PDB file of C-alpha atoms in Angstrom:
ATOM      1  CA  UNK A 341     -36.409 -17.473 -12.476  1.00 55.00           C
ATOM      2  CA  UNK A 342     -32.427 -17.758 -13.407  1.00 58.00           C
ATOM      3  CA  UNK A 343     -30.854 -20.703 -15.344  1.00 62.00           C
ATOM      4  CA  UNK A 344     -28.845 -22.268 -12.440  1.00 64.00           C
ATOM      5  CA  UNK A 345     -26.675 -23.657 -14.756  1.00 71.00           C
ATOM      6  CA  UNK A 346     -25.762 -19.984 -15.803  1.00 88.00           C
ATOM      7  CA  UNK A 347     -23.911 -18.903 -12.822  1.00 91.00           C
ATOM      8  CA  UNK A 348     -20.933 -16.856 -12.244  1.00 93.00           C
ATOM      9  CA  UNK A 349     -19.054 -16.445  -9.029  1.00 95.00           C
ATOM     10  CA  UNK A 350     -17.969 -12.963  -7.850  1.00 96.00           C
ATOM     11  CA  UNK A 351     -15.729 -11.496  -4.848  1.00 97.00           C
ATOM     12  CA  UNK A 352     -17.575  -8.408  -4.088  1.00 97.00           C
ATOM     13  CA  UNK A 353     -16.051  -5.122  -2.129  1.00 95.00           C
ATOM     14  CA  UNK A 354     -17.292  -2.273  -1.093  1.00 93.00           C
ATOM     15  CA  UNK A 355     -15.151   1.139  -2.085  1.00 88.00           C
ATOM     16  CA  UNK A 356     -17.044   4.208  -0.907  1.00 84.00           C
ATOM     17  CA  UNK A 357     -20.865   4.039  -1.285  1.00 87.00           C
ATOM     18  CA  UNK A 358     -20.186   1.308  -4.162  1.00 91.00           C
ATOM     19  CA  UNK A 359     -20.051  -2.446  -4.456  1.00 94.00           C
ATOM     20  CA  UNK A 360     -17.604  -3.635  -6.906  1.00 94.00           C
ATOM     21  CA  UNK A 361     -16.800  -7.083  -8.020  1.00 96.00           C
ATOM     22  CA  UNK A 362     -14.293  -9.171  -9.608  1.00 95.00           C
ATOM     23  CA  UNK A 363     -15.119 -12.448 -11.634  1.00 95.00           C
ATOM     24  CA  UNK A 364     -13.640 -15.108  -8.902  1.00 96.00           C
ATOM     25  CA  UNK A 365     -11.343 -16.478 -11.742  1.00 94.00           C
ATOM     26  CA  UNK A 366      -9.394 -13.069 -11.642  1.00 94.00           C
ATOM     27  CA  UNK A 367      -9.026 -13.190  -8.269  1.00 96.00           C
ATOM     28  CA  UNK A 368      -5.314 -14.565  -6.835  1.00 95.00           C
ATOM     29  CA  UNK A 369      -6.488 -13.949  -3.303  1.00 94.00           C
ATOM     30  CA  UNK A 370      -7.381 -11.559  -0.634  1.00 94.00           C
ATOM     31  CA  UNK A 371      -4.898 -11.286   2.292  1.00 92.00           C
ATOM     32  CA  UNK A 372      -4.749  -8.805   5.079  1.00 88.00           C
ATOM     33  CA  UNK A 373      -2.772  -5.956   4.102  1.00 81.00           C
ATOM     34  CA  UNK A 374       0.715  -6.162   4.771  1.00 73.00           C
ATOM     35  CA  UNK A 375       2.212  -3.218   7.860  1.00 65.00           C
ATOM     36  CA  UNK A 376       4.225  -0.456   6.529  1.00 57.00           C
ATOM     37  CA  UNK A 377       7.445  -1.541   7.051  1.00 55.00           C
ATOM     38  CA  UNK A 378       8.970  -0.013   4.152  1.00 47.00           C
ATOM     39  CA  UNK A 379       7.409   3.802   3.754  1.00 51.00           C
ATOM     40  CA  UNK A 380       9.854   3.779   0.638  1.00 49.00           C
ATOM     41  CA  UNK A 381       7.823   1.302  -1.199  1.00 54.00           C
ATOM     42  CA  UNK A 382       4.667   2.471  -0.014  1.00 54.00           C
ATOM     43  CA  UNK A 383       5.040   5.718  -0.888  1.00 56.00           C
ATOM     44  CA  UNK A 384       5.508   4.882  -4.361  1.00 66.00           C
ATOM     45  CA  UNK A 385       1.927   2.926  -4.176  1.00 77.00           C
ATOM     46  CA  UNK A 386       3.464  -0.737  -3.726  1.00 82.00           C
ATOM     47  CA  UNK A 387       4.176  -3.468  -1.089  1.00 83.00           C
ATOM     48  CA  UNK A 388       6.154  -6.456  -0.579  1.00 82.00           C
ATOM     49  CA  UNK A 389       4.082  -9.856  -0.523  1.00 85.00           C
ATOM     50  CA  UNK A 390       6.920 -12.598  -0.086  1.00 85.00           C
ATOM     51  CA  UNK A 391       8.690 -12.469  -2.987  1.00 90.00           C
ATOM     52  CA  UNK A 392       6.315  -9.871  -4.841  1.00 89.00           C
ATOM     53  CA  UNK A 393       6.160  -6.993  -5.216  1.00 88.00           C
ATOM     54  CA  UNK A 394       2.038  -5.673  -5.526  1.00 88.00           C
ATOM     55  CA  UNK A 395       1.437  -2.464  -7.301  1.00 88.00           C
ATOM     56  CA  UNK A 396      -1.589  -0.928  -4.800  1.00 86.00           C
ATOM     57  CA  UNK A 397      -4.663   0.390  -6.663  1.00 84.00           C
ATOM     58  CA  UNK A 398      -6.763   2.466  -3.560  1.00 80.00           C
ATOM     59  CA  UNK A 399     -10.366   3.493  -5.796  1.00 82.00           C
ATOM     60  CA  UNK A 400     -10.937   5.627  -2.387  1.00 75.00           C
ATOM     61  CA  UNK A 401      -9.348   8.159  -4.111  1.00 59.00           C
ATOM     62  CA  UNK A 402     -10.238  10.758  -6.517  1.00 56.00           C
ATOM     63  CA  UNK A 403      -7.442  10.520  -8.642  1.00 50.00           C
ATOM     64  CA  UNK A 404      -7.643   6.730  -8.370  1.00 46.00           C
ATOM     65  CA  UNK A 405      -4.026   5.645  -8.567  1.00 47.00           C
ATOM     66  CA  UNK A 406      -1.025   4.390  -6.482  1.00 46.00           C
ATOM     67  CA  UNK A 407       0.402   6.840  -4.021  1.00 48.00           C
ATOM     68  CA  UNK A 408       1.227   7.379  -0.600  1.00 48.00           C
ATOM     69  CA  UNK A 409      -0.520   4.156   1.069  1.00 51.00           C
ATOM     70  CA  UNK A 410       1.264   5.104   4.271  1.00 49.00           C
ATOM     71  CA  UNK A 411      -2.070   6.813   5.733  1.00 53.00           C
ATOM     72  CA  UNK A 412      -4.131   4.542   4.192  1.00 51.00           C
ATOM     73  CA  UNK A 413      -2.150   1.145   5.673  1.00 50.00           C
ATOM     74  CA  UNK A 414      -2.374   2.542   9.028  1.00 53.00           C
ATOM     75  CA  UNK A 415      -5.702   0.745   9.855  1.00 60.00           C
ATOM     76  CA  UNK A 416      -7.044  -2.615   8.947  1.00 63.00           C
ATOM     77  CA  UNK A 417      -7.203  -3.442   5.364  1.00 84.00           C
ATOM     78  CA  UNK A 418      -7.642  -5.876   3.041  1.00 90.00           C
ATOM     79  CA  UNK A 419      -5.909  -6.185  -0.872  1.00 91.00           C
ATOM     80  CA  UNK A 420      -7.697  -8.156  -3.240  1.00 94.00           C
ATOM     81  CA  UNK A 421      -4.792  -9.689  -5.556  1.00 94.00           C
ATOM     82  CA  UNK A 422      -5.442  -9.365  -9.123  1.00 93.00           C
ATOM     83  CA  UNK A 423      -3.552  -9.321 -12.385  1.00 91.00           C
ATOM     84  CA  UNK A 424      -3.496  -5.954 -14.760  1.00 85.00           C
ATOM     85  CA  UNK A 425      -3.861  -6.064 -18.273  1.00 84.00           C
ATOM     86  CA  UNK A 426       0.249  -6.671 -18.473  1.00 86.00           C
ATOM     87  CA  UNK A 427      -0.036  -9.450 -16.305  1.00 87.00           C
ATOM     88  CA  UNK A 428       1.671  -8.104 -13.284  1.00 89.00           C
ATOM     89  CA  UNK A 429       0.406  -8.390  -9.715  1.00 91.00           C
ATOM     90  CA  UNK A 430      -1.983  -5.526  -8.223  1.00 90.00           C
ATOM     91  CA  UNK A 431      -3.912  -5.394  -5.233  1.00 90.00           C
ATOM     92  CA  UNK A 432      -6.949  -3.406  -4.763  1.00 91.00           C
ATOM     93  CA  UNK A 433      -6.938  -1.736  -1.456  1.00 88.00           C
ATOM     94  CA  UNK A 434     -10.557  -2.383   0.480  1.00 90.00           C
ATOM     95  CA  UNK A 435     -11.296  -1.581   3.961  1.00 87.00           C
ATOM     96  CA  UNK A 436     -13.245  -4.730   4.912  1.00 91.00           C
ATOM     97  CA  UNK A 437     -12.857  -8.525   4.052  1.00 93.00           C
ATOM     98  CA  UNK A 438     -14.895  -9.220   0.977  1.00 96.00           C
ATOM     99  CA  UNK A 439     -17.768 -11.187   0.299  1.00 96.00           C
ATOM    100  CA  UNK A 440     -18.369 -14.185  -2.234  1.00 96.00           C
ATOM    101  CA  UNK A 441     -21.195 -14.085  -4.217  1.00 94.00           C
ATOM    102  CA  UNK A 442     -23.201 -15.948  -7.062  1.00 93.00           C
ATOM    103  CA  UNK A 443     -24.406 -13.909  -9.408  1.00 92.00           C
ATOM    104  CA  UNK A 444     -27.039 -15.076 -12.849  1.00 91.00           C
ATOM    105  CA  UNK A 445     -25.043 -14.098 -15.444  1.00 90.00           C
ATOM    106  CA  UNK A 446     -28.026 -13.009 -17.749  1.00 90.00           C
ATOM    107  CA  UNK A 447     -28.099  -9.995 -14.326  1.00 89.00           C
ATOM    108  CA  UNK A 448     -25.343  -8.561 -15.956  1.00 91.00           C
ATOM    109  CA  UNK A 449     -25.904  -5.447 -18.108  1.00 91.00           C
ATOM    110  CA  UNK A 450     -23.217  -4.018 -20.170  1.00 89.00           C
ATOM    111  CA  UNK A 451     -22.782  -0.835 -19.660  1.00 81.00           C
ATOM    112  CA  UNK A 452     -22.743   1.881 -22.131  1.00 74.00           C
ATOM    113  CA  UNK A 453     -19.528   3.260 -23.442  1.00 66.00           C
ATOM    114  CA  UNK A 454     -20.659   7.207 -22.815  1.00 60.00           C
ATOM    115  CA  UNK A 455     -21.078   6.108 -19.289  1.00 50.00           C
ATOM    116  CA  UNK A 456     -17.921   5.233 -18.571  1.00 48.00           C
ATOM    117  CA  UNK A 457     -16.544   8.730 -18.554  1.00 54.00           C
ATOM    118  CA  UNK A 458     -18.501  10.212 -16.277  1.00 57.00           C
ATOM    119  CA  UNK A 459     -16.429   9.380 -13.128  1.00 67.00           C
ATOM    120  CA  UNK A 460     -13.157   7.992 -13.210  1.00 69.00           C
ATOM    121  CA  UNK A 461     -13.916   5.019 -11.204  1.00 71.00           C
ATOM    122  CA  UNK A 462     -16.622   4.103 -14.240  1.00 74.00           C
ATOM    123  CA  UNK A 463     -14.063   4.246 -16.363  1.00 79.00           C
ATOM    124  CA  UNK A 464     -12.799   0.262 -14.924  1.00 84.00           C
ATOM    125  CA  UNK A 465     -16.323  -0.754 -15.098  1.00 88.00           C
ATOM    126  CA  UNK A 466     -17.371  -3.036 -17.620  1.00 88.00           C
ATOM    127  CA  UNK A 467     -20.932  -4.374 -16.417  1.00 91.00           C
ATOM    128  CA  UNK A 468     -23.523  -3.681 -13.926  1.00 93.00           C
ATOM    129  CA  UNK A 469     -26.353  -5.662 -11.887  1.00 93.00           C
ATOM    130  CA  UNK A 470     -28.882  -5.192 -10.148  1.00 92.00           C
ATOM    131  CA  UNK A 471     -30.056  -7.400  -7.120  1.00 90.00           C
ATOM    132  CA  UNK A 472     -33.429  -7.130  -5.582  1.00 88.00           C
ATOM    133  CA  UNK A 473     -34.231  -8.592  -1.959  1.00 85.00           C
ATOM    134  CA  UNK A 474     -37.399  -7.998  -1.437  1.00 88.00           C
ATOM    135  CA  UNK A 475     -37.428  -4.160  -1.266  1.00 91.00           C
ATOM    136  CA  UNK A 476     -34.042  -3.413  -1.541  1.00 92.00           C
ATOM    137  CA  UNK A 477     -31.985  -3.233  -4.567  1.00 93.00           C
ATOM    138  CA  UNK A 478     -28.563  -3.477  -4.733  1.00 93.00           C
ATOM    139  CA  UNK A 479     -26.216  -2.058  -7.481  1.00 94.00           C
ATOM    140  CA  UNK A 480     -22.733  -3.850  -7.873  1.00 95.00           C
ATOM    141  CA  UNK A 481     -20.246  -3.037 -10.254  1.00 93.00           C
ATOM    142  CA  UNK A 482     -18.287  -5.586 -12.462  1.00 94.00           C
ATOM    143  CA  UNK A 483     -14.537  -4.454 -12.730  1.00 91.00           C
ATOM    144  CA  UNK A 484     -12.924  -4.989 -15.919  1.00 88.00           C
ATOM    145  CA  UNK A 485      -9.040  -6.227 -14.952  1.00 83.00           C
ATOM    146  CA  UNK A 486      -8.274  -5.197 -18.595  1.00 82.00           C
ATOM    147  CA  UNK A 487      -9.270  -1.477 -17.679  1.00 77.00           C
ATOM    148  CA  UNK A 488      -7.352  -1.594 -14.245  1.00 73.00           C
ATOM    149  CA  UNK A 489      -3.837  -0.492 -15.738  1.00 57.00           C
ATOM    150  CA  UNK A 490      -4.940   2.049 -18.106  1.00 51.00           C
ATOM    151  CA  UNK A 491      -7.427   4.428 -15.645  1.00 46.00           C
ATOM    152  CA  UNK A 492      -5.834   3.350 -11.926  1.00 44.00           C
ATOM    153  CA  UNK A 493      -2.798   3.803 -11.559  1.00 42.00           C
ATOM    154  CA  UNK A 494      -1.707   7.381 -12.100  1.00 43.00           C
ATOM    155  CA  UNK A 495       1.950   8.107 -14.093  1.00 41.00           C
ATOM    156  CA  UNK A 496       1.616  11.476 -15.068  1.00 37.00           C
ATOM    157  CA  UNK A 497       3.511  12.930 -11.607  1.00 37.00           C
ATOM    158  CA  UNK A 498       6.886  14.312 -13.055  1.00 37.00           C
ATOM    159  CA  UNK A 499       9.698  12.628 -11.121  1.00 36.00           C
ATOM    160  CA  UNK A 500      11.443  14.694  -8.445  1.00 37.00           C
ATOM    161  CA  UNK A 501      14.920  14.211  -7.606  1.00 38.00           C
ATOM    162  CA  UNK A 502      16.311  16.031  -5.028  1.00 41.00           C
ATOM    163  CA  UNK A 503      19.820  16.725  -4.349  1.00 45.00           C
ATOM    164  CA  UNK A 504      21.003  14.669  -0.935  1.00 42.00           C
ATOM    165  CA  UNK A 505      22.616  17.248   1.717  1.00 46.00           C
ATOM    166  CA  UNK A 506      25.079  16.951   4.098  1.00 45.00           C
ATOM    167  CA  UNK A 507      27.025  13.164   2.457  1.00 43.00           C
TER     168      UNK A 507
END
């Protein structure tokens, strides 16, 4: 059926009521998701791994960027580590552990550009297949890293400084 030869390897998550995947080559790692020790980093959508500091990228959310985590950390969660089009370090925030999968790479169908605006989570989506098990068919969406940066993470919140009382 498929050229074995032709095979790509994917960590697939589920965010919502869709599976998403990452090529395996763009993937750092998955760890469990660090506890909120510091509410002033989370609140500004990042977290402390070690040394490094992971901007958080939760696609549960409408406006899909980095904000408050504080709620979201609360239960058990998983980041998958990733690199942004800059090359920094950003973890997509996914409620259970993800699975590996091996994918024919002739499955993948590029998706139309006029698609990709029709809900901002699209808009990081590059490619598209479709798995069939018997009966069942399975969509899973290929996240373009590239796209991550641009659509995800959400600076257009004016910065507001309040004045300190009572120093």
């Amino acid at each position: 059926m498929y050229d074995d030869s032709n095979v790509g390897k994917f960590i697939v998550f589920k965010i919502t009521d869709y599976l998403l995947a990452l090529p395996i080559s763009d993937v750092l790692k998955v760890v469990n998701c660090p506890s909120v020790d510091n509410k002033g980093l989370t609140t500004m959508g990042v977290v402390q791994l070690g040394q490094h500091m992971i901007k958080v990228l939760d696609l549960h959310l409408p406006q899909l960027g980095a904000g408050d985590l504080t709620e979201l950390m609360g239960h058990q969660s998983f980041l998958v580590i990733t690199r942004d089009r800059q090359g920094e370090l950003c973890g997509i925030l996914v409620d259970e552990p993800p699975n590996l999968l091996e994918l024919p790479l002739e499955m993948m169908q590029s998706l139309p550009t006029s698609n990709h605006h029709s809900q901002p989570l699209f808009e990081m989506v590059s490619h598209v297949a479709v798995v069939s098990q018997g009966e069942v068919k399975t969509t899973i969406f290929l996240l373009d890293t590239k796209r991550l940066s641009n659509t995800a993470i959400n600076d257009s919140y004016p910065l507001s400084l309040k004045p300190s009382r009572g120093i």
